GROMACS .gro file of C-alpha atoms in nm:
model
  214
    1MET     CA    1   0.201  -4.810  11.162
    2LYS     CA    2   0.382  -4.506  11.298
    3ASN     CA    3   0.234  -4.303  11.585
    4ILE     CA    4   0.109  -4.013  11.371
    5VAL     CA    5  -0.149  -3.778  11.521
    6ILE     CA    6  -0.347  -3.586  11.260
    7THR     CA    7  -0.523  -3.276  11.391
    8ILE     CA    8  -0.799  -3.119  11.182
    9ALA     CA    9  -0.928  -2.766  11.228
   10ARG     CA   10  -1.217  -2.675  10.999
   11GLN     CA   11  -1.458  -2.408  10.886
   12TYR     CA   12  -1.822  -2.493  10.943
   13GLY     CA   13  -1.955  -2.656  10.627
   14SER     CA   14  -1.611  -2.744  10.491
   15GLY     CA   15  -1.654  -3.110  10.580
   16GLY     CA   16  -1.341  -3.120  10.793
   17ARG     CA   17  -1.508  -3.355  11.039
   18THR     CA   18  -1.617  -3.581  10.750
   19VAL     CA   19  -1.264  -3.580  10.609
   20GLY     CA   20  -1.124  -3.672  10.950
   21LYS     CA   21  -1.370  -3.958  10.995
   22MET     CA   22  -1.308  -4.089  10.643
   23LEU     CA   23  -0.932  -4.078  10.703
   24ALA     CA   24  -0.958  -4.257  11.037
   25ASP     CA   25  -1.186  -4.525  10.891
   26GLU     CA   26  -0.961  -4.582  10.591
   27LEU     CA   27  -0.650  -4.615  10.808
   28ASN     CA   28  -0.839  -4.803  11.081
   29ILE     CA   29  -0.715  -4.567  11.351
   30HIS     CA   30  -0.887  -4.392  11.642
   31TYR     CA   31  -1.101  -4.083  11.576
   32TYR     CA   32  -1.154  -3.824  11.850
   33ASP     CA   33  -1.409  -3.545  11.829
   34LYS     CA   34  -1.671  -3.500  12.099
   35GLU     CA   35  -1.528  -3.806  12.275
   36LEU     CA   36  -1.247  -3.581  12.399
   37SER     CA   37  -1.489  -3.444  12.659
   38ARG     CA   38  -1.520  -3.790  12.811
   39VAL     CA   39  -1.145  -3.850  12.809
   40ALA     CA   40  -1.076  -3.510  12.970
   41SER     CA   41  -1.346  -3.571  13.231
   42GLU     CA   42  -1.195  -3.907  13.325
   43ILE     CA   43  -0.846  -3.768  13.387
   44SER     CA   44  -0.960  -3.452  13.565
   45GLY     CA   45  -1.258  -3.567  13.770
   46ILE     CA   46  -1.453  -3.268  13.638
   47ASN     CA   47  -1.808  -3.345  13.525
   48GLU     CA   48  -1.820  -3.420  13.152
   49SER     CA   49  -2.108  -3.175  13.105
   50LEU     CA   50  -1.875  -2.884  13.183
   51PHE     CA   51  -1.643  -2.988  12.901
   52VAL     CA   52  -1.940  -3.024  12.665
   53ASP     CA   53  -2.070  -2.682  12.770
   54SER     CA   54  -1.734  -2.517  12.699
   55ASP     CA   55  -1.671  -2.707  12.375
   56GLU     CA   56  -1.508  -2.465  12.127
   57LYS     CA   57  -1.690  -2.171  12.286
   58VAL     CA   58  -1.582  -1.877  12.501
   59LYS     CA   59  -1.832  -1.743  12.751
   60LYS     CA   60  -1.632  -1.458  12.895
   61SER     CA   61  -1.566  -1.117  12.745
   62TRP     CA   62  -1.196  -1.115  12.655
   63LYS     CA   63  -1.153  -0.802  12.444
   64ASN     CA   64  -0.898  -0.665  12.690
   65LYS     CA   65  -0.562  -0.779  12.553
   66LEU     CA   66  -0.410  -0.797  12.902
   67SER     CA   67  -0.674  -1.049  13.006
   68LEU     CA   68  -0.613  -1.242  12.684
   69ILE     CA   69  -0.246  -1.287  12.769
   70SER     CA   70  -0.338  -1.450  13.100
   71THR     CA   71  -0.569  -1.704  12.935
   72ILE     CA   72  -0.320  -1.848  12.684
   73TYR     CA   73  -0.260  -2.217  12.751
   74ASP     CA   74   0.076  -2.278  12.919
   75GLY     CA   75   0.055  -2.650  12.993
   76ASN     CA   76  -0.037  -2.618  13.360
   77VAL     CA   77  -0.350  -2.760  13.523
   78LYS     CA   78  -0.513  -2.682  13.856
   79LYS     CA   79  -0.591  -2.968  14.093
   80PRO     CA   80  -0.904  -3.041  14.299
   81GLY     CA   81  -0.929  -2.787  14.578
   82ASP     CA   82  -0.742  -2.517  14.384
   83ALA     CA   83  -0.915  -2.191  14.302
   84ASP     CA   84  -1.068  -2.186  13.953
   85TYR     CA   85  -1.053  -2.565  13.929
   86THR     CA   86  -1.358  -2.564  13.699
   87SER     CA   87  -1.275  -2.239  13.518
   88GLU     CA   88  -1.283  -2.222  13.137
   89GLU     CA   89  -0.905  -2.203  13.137
   90ASN     CA   90  -0.860  -2.514  13.352
   91ILE     CA   91  -1.121  -2.709  13.157
   92PHE     CA   92  -0.925  -2.627  12.841
   93SER     CA   93  -0.600  -2.725  13.014
   94TYR     CA   94  -0.735  -3.069  13.105
   95GLN     CA   95  -0.868  -3.114  12.753
   96ALA     CA   96  -0.521  -3.024  12.624
   97LYS     CA   97  -0.372  -3.275  12.868
   98ALA     CA   98  -0.601  -3.540  12.722
   99ILE     CA   99  -0.485  -3.447  12.370
  100LYS     CA  100  -0.121  -3.478  12.474
  101MET     CA  101  -0.189  -3.815  12.638
  102LEU     CA  102  -0.339  -3.941  12.312
  103ALA     CA  103  -0.038  -3.815  12.117
  104GLU     CA  104   0.200  -3.988  12.357
  105LYS     CA  105  -0.002  -4.309  12.379
  106GLY     CA  106   0.181  -4.471  12.091
  107GLU     CA  107  -0.126  -4.523  11.874
  108PRO     CA  108  -0.203  -4.315  11.563
  109CYS     CA  109  -0.524  -4.113  11.568
  110VAL     CA  110  -0.722  -3.824  11.421
  111ILE     CA  111  -0.826  -3.535  11.650
  112VAL     CA  112  -1.082  -3.279  11.531
  113GLY     CA  113  -1.081  -2.918  11.658
  114ARG     CA  114  -1.015  -2.817  12.022
  115CYS     CA  115  -0.698  -2.625  11.927
  116ALA     CA  116  -0.519  -2.960  11.901
  117ASP     CA  117  -0.280  -2.813  11.643
  118PHE     CA  118  -0.159  -2.556  11.899
  119VAL     CA  119  -0.146  -2.803  12.186
  120LEU     CA  120   0.070  -3.038  11.976
  121LYS     CA  121   0.275  -2.771  11.796
  122ASP     CA  122   0.601  -2.905  11.942
  123TYR     CA  123   0.522  -3.272  11.877
  124GLU     CA  124   0.719  -3.418  11.589
  125ASN     CA  125   0.450  -3.682  11.529
  126ALA     CA  126   0.170  -3.426  11.482
  127LEU     CA  127   0.040  -3.344  11.135
  128ARG     CA  128  -0.172  -3.029  11.159
  129VAL     CA  129  -0.441  -2.972  10.894
  130PHE     CA  130  -0.686  -2.688  10.827
  131VAL     CA  131  -0.986  -2.759  10.599
  132HIS     CA  132  -1.163  -2.461  10.441
  133ALA     CA  133  -1.381  -2.384  10.140
  134ASP     CA  134  -1.541  -2.096   9.954
  135HIS     CA  135  -1.871  -1.935  10.051
  136ASP     CA  136  -2.091  -2.128   9.807
  137PHE     CA  137  -1.953  -2.467   9.909
  138LEU     CA  138  -1.992  -2.388  10.279
  139MET     CA  139  -2.353  -2.284  10.219
  140GLN     CA  140  -2.422  -2.596  10.015
  141GLU     CA  141  -2.281  -2.838  10.273
  142ALA     CA  142  -2.425  -2.658  10.576
  143GLY     CA  143  -2.764  -2.656  10.404
  144LYS     CA  144  -2.761  -3.036  10.405
  145VAL     CA  145  -2.777  -3.048  10.785
  146GLN     CA  146  -2.944  -2.718  10.874
  147SER     CA  147  -3.302  -2.614  10.796
  148LEU     CA  148  -3.195  -2.249  10.756
  149LYS     CA  149  -3.162  -2.089  10.415
  150GLY     CA  150  -3.014  -1.780  10.252
  151LYS     CA  151  -2.904  -1.499  10.482
  152GLU     CA  152  -3.008  -1.691  10.794
  153LEU     CA  153  -2.784  -1.984  10.702
  154GLU     CA  154  -2.504  -1.746  10.610
  155LYS     CA  155  -2.534  -1.577  10.950
  156PHE     CA  156  -2.539  -1.914  11.127
  157ILE     CA  157  -2.216  -2.025  10.957
  158ALA     CA  158  -2.051  -1.694  11.042
  159GLN     CA  159  -2.152  -1.728  11.409
  160ILE     CA  160  -2.015  -2.081  11.438
  161ASP     CA  161  -1.685  -1.982  11.278
  162LYS     CA  162  -1.658  -1.668  11.491
  163GLY     CA  163  -1.708  -1.883  11.799
  164ARG     CA  164  -1.430  -2.116  11.689
  165ALA     CA  165  -1.202  -1.824  11.603
  166ASP     CA  166  -1.265  -1.656  11.939
  167TYR     CA  167  -1.207  -1.983  12.124
  168TYR     CA  168  -0.879  -2.036  11.938
  169GLU     CA  169  -0.750  -1.685  12.000
  170TYR     CA  170  -0.861  -1.690  12.365
  171HIS     CA  171  -0.664  -2.005  12.444
  172THR     CA  172  -0.370  -1.972  12.203
  173GLY     CA  173  -0.324  -1.601  12.131
  174HIS     CA  174  -0.318  -1.678  11.759
  175ASN     CA  175  -0.546  -1.628  11.459
  176TRP     CA  176  -0.744  -1.945  11.387
  177THR     CA  177  -0.724  -1.910  11.007
  178ASP     CA  178  -0.354  -1.823  10.989
  179ALA     CA  179  -0.185  -2.079  10.764
  180LEU     CA  180   0.129  -2.056  10.979
  181ASN     CA  181  -0.054  -2.256  11.248
  182TYR     CA  182  -0.081  -2.559  11.020
  183ASP     CA  183   0.130  -2.797  10.815
  184LEU     CA  184  -0.133  -2.840  10.545
  185CYS     CA  185  -0.431  -2.625  10.436
  186LEU     CA  186  -0.688  -2.788  10.207
  187ASP     CA  187  -0.975  -2.638  10.006
  188SER     CA  188  -1.241  -2.909  10.027
  189GLY     CA  189  -1.461  -2.724   9.779
  190LYS     CA  190  -1.198  -2.768   9.508
  191LEU     CA  191  -1.067  -3.109   9.610
  192GLY     CA  192  -1.371  -3.288   9.747
  193PHE     CA  193  -1.356  -3.499  10.061
  194GLU     CA  194  -1.190  -3.807   9.912
  195LYS     CA  195  -0.905  -3.608   9.758
  196CYS     CA  196  -0.856  -3.423  10.086
  197VAL     CA  197  -0.803  -3.763  10.248
  198GLU     CA  198  -0.558  -3.857   9.974
  199ALA     CA  199  -0.372  -3.526  10.012
  200ILE     CA  200  -0.328  -3.580  10.386
  201LYS     CA  201  -0.199  -3.932  10.331
  202ALA     CA  202   0.037  -3.814  10.057
  203TYR     CA  203   0.177  -3.537  10.277
  204ALA     CA  204   0.225  -3.781  10.565
  205LYS     CA  205   0.419  -4.021  10.340
  206VAL     CA  206   0.651  -3.743  10.223
  207ARG     CA  207   0.712  -3.624  10.578
  208PHE     CA  208   0.711  -3.947  10.779
  209GLY     CA  209   0.813  -4.200  10.514
  210GLU     CA  210   0.634  -4.414  10.256
  211ASP     CA  211   0.578  -4.688  10.512
  212CYS     CA  212   0.421  -4.461  10.777
  213PHE     CA  213   0.078  -4.622  10.742
  214ASP     CA  214   0.199  -4.981  10.703
   0.00000   0.00000   0.00000
């Protein structure tokens, strides 16, 4: 099997995480979601709780565009003893380093969220996917795991997605939902999860060769 790294960004309620797990299970390859915090902690020496606390969230106010420019990930990491060693920016940088290590490891895998599409934008073996859906489908799926209903659930979904969008823009300088960031955008509400998996596999075979999963 070729060393293909499939990154999946997703709206809350779209089932992107489910699609990623189904794909990884079907191909019998590694699946990385929250486990990335552990991997990043191991290579950095920074307590795992700090990675968990910063997971796809931005704590600082970053409305000033000049400050935004200085936060965009550039591939550098600070070392123990450096100023801002445990800053949000350096925590992201070590997480990005972990993502790159996985992509270079030689084993195929699925990585969910964490701006992995941006981190791996120059990697020829990266297949970058965005999973989205319409309002009703998002509400339906989110309602299966949340006790909220109606406007409260709608507000909750919007808050989660705003957090992900802010996190993405803060660290990449790009719009999270811009199709130009991805190789493949899938509407899970129209396709369903199983067909999303099939669409990703079909795209991979066209791009990487029919034998890419053999």
